[in-house]
Short mmCIF file of C-alpha atoms in Angstrom, two decimals:
data_model
loop_
_atom_site.label_atom_id
_atom_site.label_comp_id
_atom_site.label_asym_id
_atom_site.label_seq_id
_atom_site.Cartn_x
_atom_site.Cartn_y
_atom_site.Cartn_z
CA MET A 1 254.94 222.56 5.60
CA GLN A 2 254.59 218.93 4.57
CA GLN A 3 252.58 218.21 1.46
CA MET A 4 251.42 215.02 -0.19
CA THR A 5 254.05 213.37 -2.37
CA GLU A 6 253.75 213.75 -6.12
CA GLU A 7 252.93 210.04 -6.38
CA ARG A 8 250.04 210.33 -3.92
CA ARG A 9 248.72 213.50 -5.60
CA ARG A 10 248.74 211.79 -9.00
CA ALA A 11 246.95 208.78 -7.54
CA ILE A 12 244.20 210.92 -5.97
CA TRP A 13 243.84 212.79 -9.28
CA ALA A 14 243.44 209.47 -11.15
CA ILE A 15 240.70 208.34 -8.75
CA TYR A 16 238.97 211.73 -8.98
CA VAL A 17 239.02 211.67 -12.79
CA TRP A 18 237.55 208.16 -12.90
CA CYS A 19 234.78 209.19 -10.47
CA ARG A 20 234.01 212.31 -12.53
CA ARG A 21 233.81 210.30 -15.75
CA THR A 22 231.51 207.78 -14.07
CA ASP A 23 229.27 210.54 -12.74
CA GLU A 24 229.19 212.25 -16.15
CA LEU A 25 227.64 209.09 -17.64
CA VAL A 26 224.39 209.76 -15.79
CA ASP A 27 224.67 213.50 -15.08
CA GLY A 28 226.59 214.83 -18.07
CA PRO A 29 225.44 216.24 -21.41
CA ASN A 30 224.79 212.77 -22.90
CA ALA A 31 223.04 211.42 -19.80
CA SER A 32 219.65 211.11 -21.51
CA HIS A 33 221.13 208.55 -23.93
CA ILE A 34 222.84 206.39 -21.30
CA THR A 35 221.50 202.85 -20.96
CA PRO A 36 222.17 200.12 -18.37
CA GLN A 37 224.19 198.39 -21.12
CA ALA A 38 226.51 201.41 -21.30
CA LEU A 39 227.16 201.08 -17.57
CA ASP A 40 227.83 197.35 -18.05
CA ARG A 41 230.45 198.26 -20.67
CA TRP A 42 231.96 200.83 -18.30
CA GLU A 43 232.20 198.14 -15.60
CA ARG A 44 233.95 195.73 -17.98
CA ARG A 45 236.35 198.52 -18.84
CA LEU A 46 237.00 199.02 -15.11
CA GLU A 47 237.79 195.31 -14.75
CA ASP A 48 240.19 195.57 -17.70
CA LEU A 49 242.10 198.49 -16.23
CA PHE A 50 242.39 196.67 -12.87
CA ALA A 51 243.80 193.75 -14.87
CA GLY A 52 246.40 196.08 -16.42
CA ARG A 53 244.59 196.60 -19.75
CA PRO A 54 243.65 200.33 -19.78
CA TYR A 55 241.56 201.66 -22.65
CA ASP A 56 242.97 205.20 -22.76
CA MET A 57 245.44 207.49 -20.99
CA LEU A 58 243.02 208.40 -18.19
CA ASP A 59 242.34 204.71 -17.52
CA ALA A 60 246.11 204.17 -17.60
CA ALA A 61 246.59 206.73 -14.80
CA LEU A 62 244.23 204.71 -12.56
CA SER A 63 245.78 201.43 -13.71
CA ASP A 64 249.17 202.80 -12.64
CA THR A 65 247.73 203.89 -9.28
CA ILE A 66 246.45 200.43 -8.40
CA THR A 67 249.90 198.95 -8.98
CA LYS A 68 251.32 201.33 -6.36
CA PHE A 69 248.60 201.36 -3.69
CA PRO A 70 246.45 198.55 -2.19
CA ILE A 71 243.22 199.73 -3.81
CA ASP A 72 240.29 197.31 -4.02
CA ILE A 73 237.97 197.20 -7.04
CA GLN A 74 234.75 196.83 -5.01
CA PRO A 75 234.14 200.54 -4.19
CA PHE A 76 234.54 201.33 -7.91
CA LYS A 77 232.00 198.64 -8.84
CA ASP A 78 229.68 199.94 -6.11
CA MET A 79 229.85 203.46 -7.55
CA ILE A 80 228.75 202.12 -10.93
CA ASP A 81 225.86 200.40 -9.12
CA GLY A 82 224.94 203.82 -7.71
CA MET A 83 224.77 205.18 -11.25
CA ARG A 84 222.50 202.26 -12.21
CA THR A 85 220.22 203.34 -9.34
CA ASP A 86 220.15 206.90 -10.74
CA LEU A 87 218.87 205.58 -14.07
CA LYS A 88 215.82 203.89 -12.57
CA LYS A 89 215.06 205.54 -9.23
CA ALA A 90 213.96 209.12 -8.51
CA ARG A 91 212.46 208.68 -4.99
CA TYR A 92 213.72 207.23 -1.70
CA LYS A 93 211.22 205.75 0.76
CA ASN A 94 213.28 206.33 3.90
CA PHE A 95 216.73 207.26 5.11
CA ASP A 96 217.97 203.66 4.93
CA GLU A 97 217.39 203.72 1.17
CA LEU A 98 218.98 207.15 0.85
CA TYR A 99 221.95 206.04 2.98
CA MET A 100 222.66 203.19 0.58
CA TYR A 101 222.44 205.52 -2.42
CA CYS A 102 224.84 207.97 -0.72
CA TYR A 103 227.22 205.10 0.02
CA TYR A 104 227.22 203.96 -3.60
CA VAL A 105 227.80 207.37 -5.17
CA ALA A 106 229.98 209.07 -2.53
CA GLY A 107 230.90 206.89 0.46
CA THR A 108 232.81 204.77 -2.02
CA VAL A 109 235.14 207.71 -2.77
CA GLY A 110 236.35 207.67 0.83
CA LEU A 111 237.07 203.95 0.63
CA MET A 112 238.98 204.43 -2.66
CA SER A 113 241.08 207.25 -1.19
CA VAL A 114 242.27 205.90 2.19
CA PRO A 115 244.87 203.50 0.72
CA VAL A 116 246.41 206.47 -1.12
CA MET A 117 246.13 209.00 1.70
CA GLY A 118 247.67 206.47 4.08
CA ILE A 119 247.15 205.97 7.81
CA ALA A 120 249.77 207.71 10.02
CA PRO A 121 252.49 205.24 11.13
CA GLU A 122 252.06 206.45 14.72
CA SER A 123 248.25 206.04 14.71
CA LYS A 124 246.78 203.55 17.19
CA ALA A 125 243.40 203.54 15.44
CA THR A 126 242.16 200.42 13.68
CA ALA A 127 242.06 200.50 9.88
CA GLU A 128 238.35 199.68 10.18
CA SER A 129 237.68 202.88 12.18
CA VAL A 130 239.61 205.03 9.67
CA TYR A 131 237.72 203.51 6.74
CA GLY A 132 234.48 204.05 8.70
CA ALA A 133 235.33 207.74 9.09
CA ALA A 134 236.16 208.02 5.37
CA LEU A 135 232.78 206.48 4.58
CA ALA A 136 231.08 208.96 6.95
CA LEU A 137 232.81 211.87 5.19
CA GLY A 138 231.61 210.68 1.78
CA LEU A 139 228.06 210.34 3.13
CA ALA A 140 228.21 213.81 4.73
CA ASN A 141 229.40 215.36 1.47
CA GLN A 142 226.64 213.68 -0.54
CA LEU A 143 223.91 214.63 1.94
CA THR A 144 225.21 218.21 1.71
CA ASN A 145 225.06 218.05 -2.11
CA ILE A 146 221.48 216.79 -1.90
CA LEU A 147 220.41 219.58 0.47
CA ARG A 148 222.15 222.24 -1.64
CA ASP A 149 220.59 220.98 -4.90
CA VAL A 150 216.95 220.36 -3.88
CA GLY A 151 215.56 222.89 -6.38
CA GLU A 152 217.88 221.87 -9.19
CA ASP A 153 217.05 218.16 -8.72
CA ALA A 154 213.31 218.89 -8.51
CA ARG A 155 213.47 220.60 -11.90
CA ARG A 156 214.80 217.29 -13.25
CA GLY A 157 211.96 215.39 -11.57
CA ARG A 158 214.19 213.98 -8.82
CA ILE A 159 213.73 214.14 -5.05
CA TYR A 160 216.63 212.78 -3.01
CA LEU A 161 214.90 213.23 0.35
CA PRO A 162 213.37 210.51 2.58
CA GLN A 163 209.71 210.27 1.62
CA ASP A 164 208.61 209.10 5.08
CA GLU A 165 210.30 212.09 6.76
CA LEU A 166 208.71 214.49 4.27
CA ALA A 167 205.30 212.99 5.10
CA GLU A 168 205.98 213.27 8.86
CA ALA A 169 206.74 216.96 8.33
CA GLY A 170 203.45 217.41 6.47
CA LEU A 171 205.21 217.85 3.13
CA SER A 172 204.71 216.19 -0.24
CA ASP A 173 206.45 216.00 -3.62
CA GLU A 174 204.13 218.77 -4.75
CA ASP A 175 205.54 221.09 -2.07
CA ILE A 176 209.06 220.41 -3.37
CA PHE A 177 208.02 221.16 -6.95
CA LYS A 178 206.26 224.38 -5.87
CA GLY A 179 209.45 225.41 -4.08
CA VAL A 180 207.98 227.69 -1.40
CA VAL A 181 209.82 228.03 1.92
CA THR A 182 207.37 227.45 4.78
CA GLU A 183 207.74 226.78 8.51
CA LYS A 184 207.19 223.09 7.78
CA TRP A 185 210.04 223.18 5.27
CA ARG A 186 212.37 225.02 7.68
CA LYS A 187 211.69 222.45 10.40
CA PHE A 188 212.28 219.58 7.96
CA MET A 189 215.53 221.14 6.71
CA LYS A 190 216.86 221.69 10.24
CA ARG A 191 216.54 217.96 10.84
CA GLN A 192 218.30 217.10 7.57
CA ILE A 193 221.16 219.54 8.24
CA LYS A 194 221.60 218.19 11.77
CA ARG A 195 222.00 214.68 10.35
CA ALA A 196 224.58 215.78 7.76
CA ARG A 197 226.59 217.54 10.49
CA MET A 198 226.49 214.37 12.57
CA PHE A 199 228.23 212.50 9.75
CA PHE A 200 230.86 215.27 9.44
CA GLU A 201 231.53 214.97 13.19
CA GLU A 202 231.88 211.20 12.84
CA ALA A 203 234.45 211.76 10.08
CA GLU A 204 236.62 214.21 12.03
CA GLN A 205 238.37 211.72 14.31
CA GLY A 206 239.33 209.56 11.35
CA VAL A 207 240.91 212.49 9.49
CA THR A 208 243.37 212.96 12.37
CA GLU A 209 244.56 209.36 11.86
CA LEU A 210 245.70 209.94 8.25
CA ARG A 211 249.32 210.58 7.37
CA LYS A 212 250.19 214.14 8.37
CA GLU A 213 250.78 215.31 4.78
CA SER A 214 247.38 213.95 3.68
CA ARG A 215 245.35 215.64 6.39
CA TRP A 216 245.40 219.24 5.18
CA PRO A 217 243.54 218.78 1.86
CA VAL A 218 240.97 216.54 3.58
CA TRP A 219 240.40 219.06 6.40
CA ALA A 220 240.15 221.90 3.86
CA SER A 221 237.50 220.14 1.76
CA MET A 222 235.58 219.08 4.88
CA LEU A 223 235.51 222.61 6.34
CA LEU A 224 234.38 224.06 3.01
CA TYR A 225 231.63 221.48 2.59
CA ARG A 226 230.40 222.04 6.15
CA GLN A 227 230.08 225.75 5.33
CA ILE A 228 227.59 224.93 2.56
CA LEU A 229 225.20 223.84 5.33
CA ASP A 230 225.79 227.19 7.08
CA GLU A 231 224.96 228.98 3.81
CA ILE A 232 221.68 227.06 3.43
CA GLU A 233 220.74 228.33 6.90
CA ALA A 234 221.86 231.87 5.97
CA ASN A 235 219.54 231.65 2.92
CA ASP A 236 216.64 230.90 5.31
CA TYR A 237 216.51 227.32 3.98
CA ASN A 238 215.64 228.47 0.47
CA ASN A 239 217.40 225.74 -1.48
CA PHE A 240 214.68 225.86 -4.13
CA THR A 241 215.80 229.00 -5.97
CA LYS A 242 219.03 229.96 -4.16
CA ARG A 243 222.17 227.88 -4.51
CA ALA A 244 224.20 227.87 -1.31
CA TYR A 245 227.84 228.48 -2.05
CA VAL A 246 230.90 229.47 -0.05
CA GLY A 247 232.41 232.79 -1.12
CA LYS A 248 236.08 233.22 -2.00
CA ALA A 249 236.95 235.06 1.24
CA LYS A 250 235.51 232.25 3.37
CA LYS A 251 237.37 229.67 1.29
CA VAL A 252 240.67 231.49 1.81
CA LEU A 253 240.02 231.80 5.55
CA ALA A 254 239.32 228.07 5.81
CA LEU A 255 242.80 227.11 4.56
CA PRO A 256 244.86 228.19 7.61
CA VAL A 257 242.21 226.69 9.91
CA ALA A 258 242.48 223.42 8.01
CA TYR A 259 246.27 223.56 8.21
CA GLY A 260 246.10 224.09 11.98
CA LYS A 261 243.80 221.10 12.36
CA SER A 262 246.11 218.97 10.19
CA LEU A 263 248.87 219.43 12.79
CA LEU A 264 246.79 217.96 15.61
CA LEU A 265 247.93 214.68 17.12
CA PRO A 266 246.01 211.61 15.89
CA TYR A 267 242.93 211.21 18.08
CA SER A 268 243.96 207.66 18.99
CA LEU A 269 247.14 208.99 20.66
CA ARG A 270 245.64 211.85 22.65
CA ASN A 271 244.43 209.80 25.58
CA ASN A 272 247.89 208.23 25.82
CA GLN A 273 249.55 211.60 26.39
CA THR A 274 250.27 212.62 29.94
#
């Protein structure tokens, strides 16, 4: 069984740690004290580490990664912009606005990761289509997070749902804060889950184009995240007081399925097979 090389694993870890630290600035224990100026300092620190001047050992791990893989700084800067949005915005007028937020805080992770994961040498897909799929996977994951955490976010005064679609469904902010599952809410949630699944489906073809040893962890995380949507449905769309999570048995069962999918031929080659 092929696995990612140690160098690639370390690189993905370095990206993950940087993303976690960035997220912690606005969602961590000290989030209430974070100012836009603190995010400006974090961005300058990012520029320094890309210039080979890391501030600490965790920065140094990312600095080392960008010397080994063709990683661009822009997705990292965009993620910081997403955190700036979180400081000043707690409502989203429509899905276009929410899409941009999801890109900034999660789609960017896909764009950071593809240069490390690598595209399979035999793939006939364009780099643009693989990056597009990585972006779709990040968006799907973030939309899933949003749908899982509706109650938790509401308790913090935040609603990451399209306001126009809530209004169309006959729902208001007040309904979210009350947290009662109604037929209107179920209908609204079905639409939101359908959209998240659409982004997962868009991502699937791109995953097959990655290097073979990189596919398994991506398939595993994607299958597990998709199951969160199933759990929301199993909870009768009560994401106000019940947190949808995937149990250990289901997680274990997903691993061999993910491994099987990782062995599939890149999608771009399938039509060329006789």
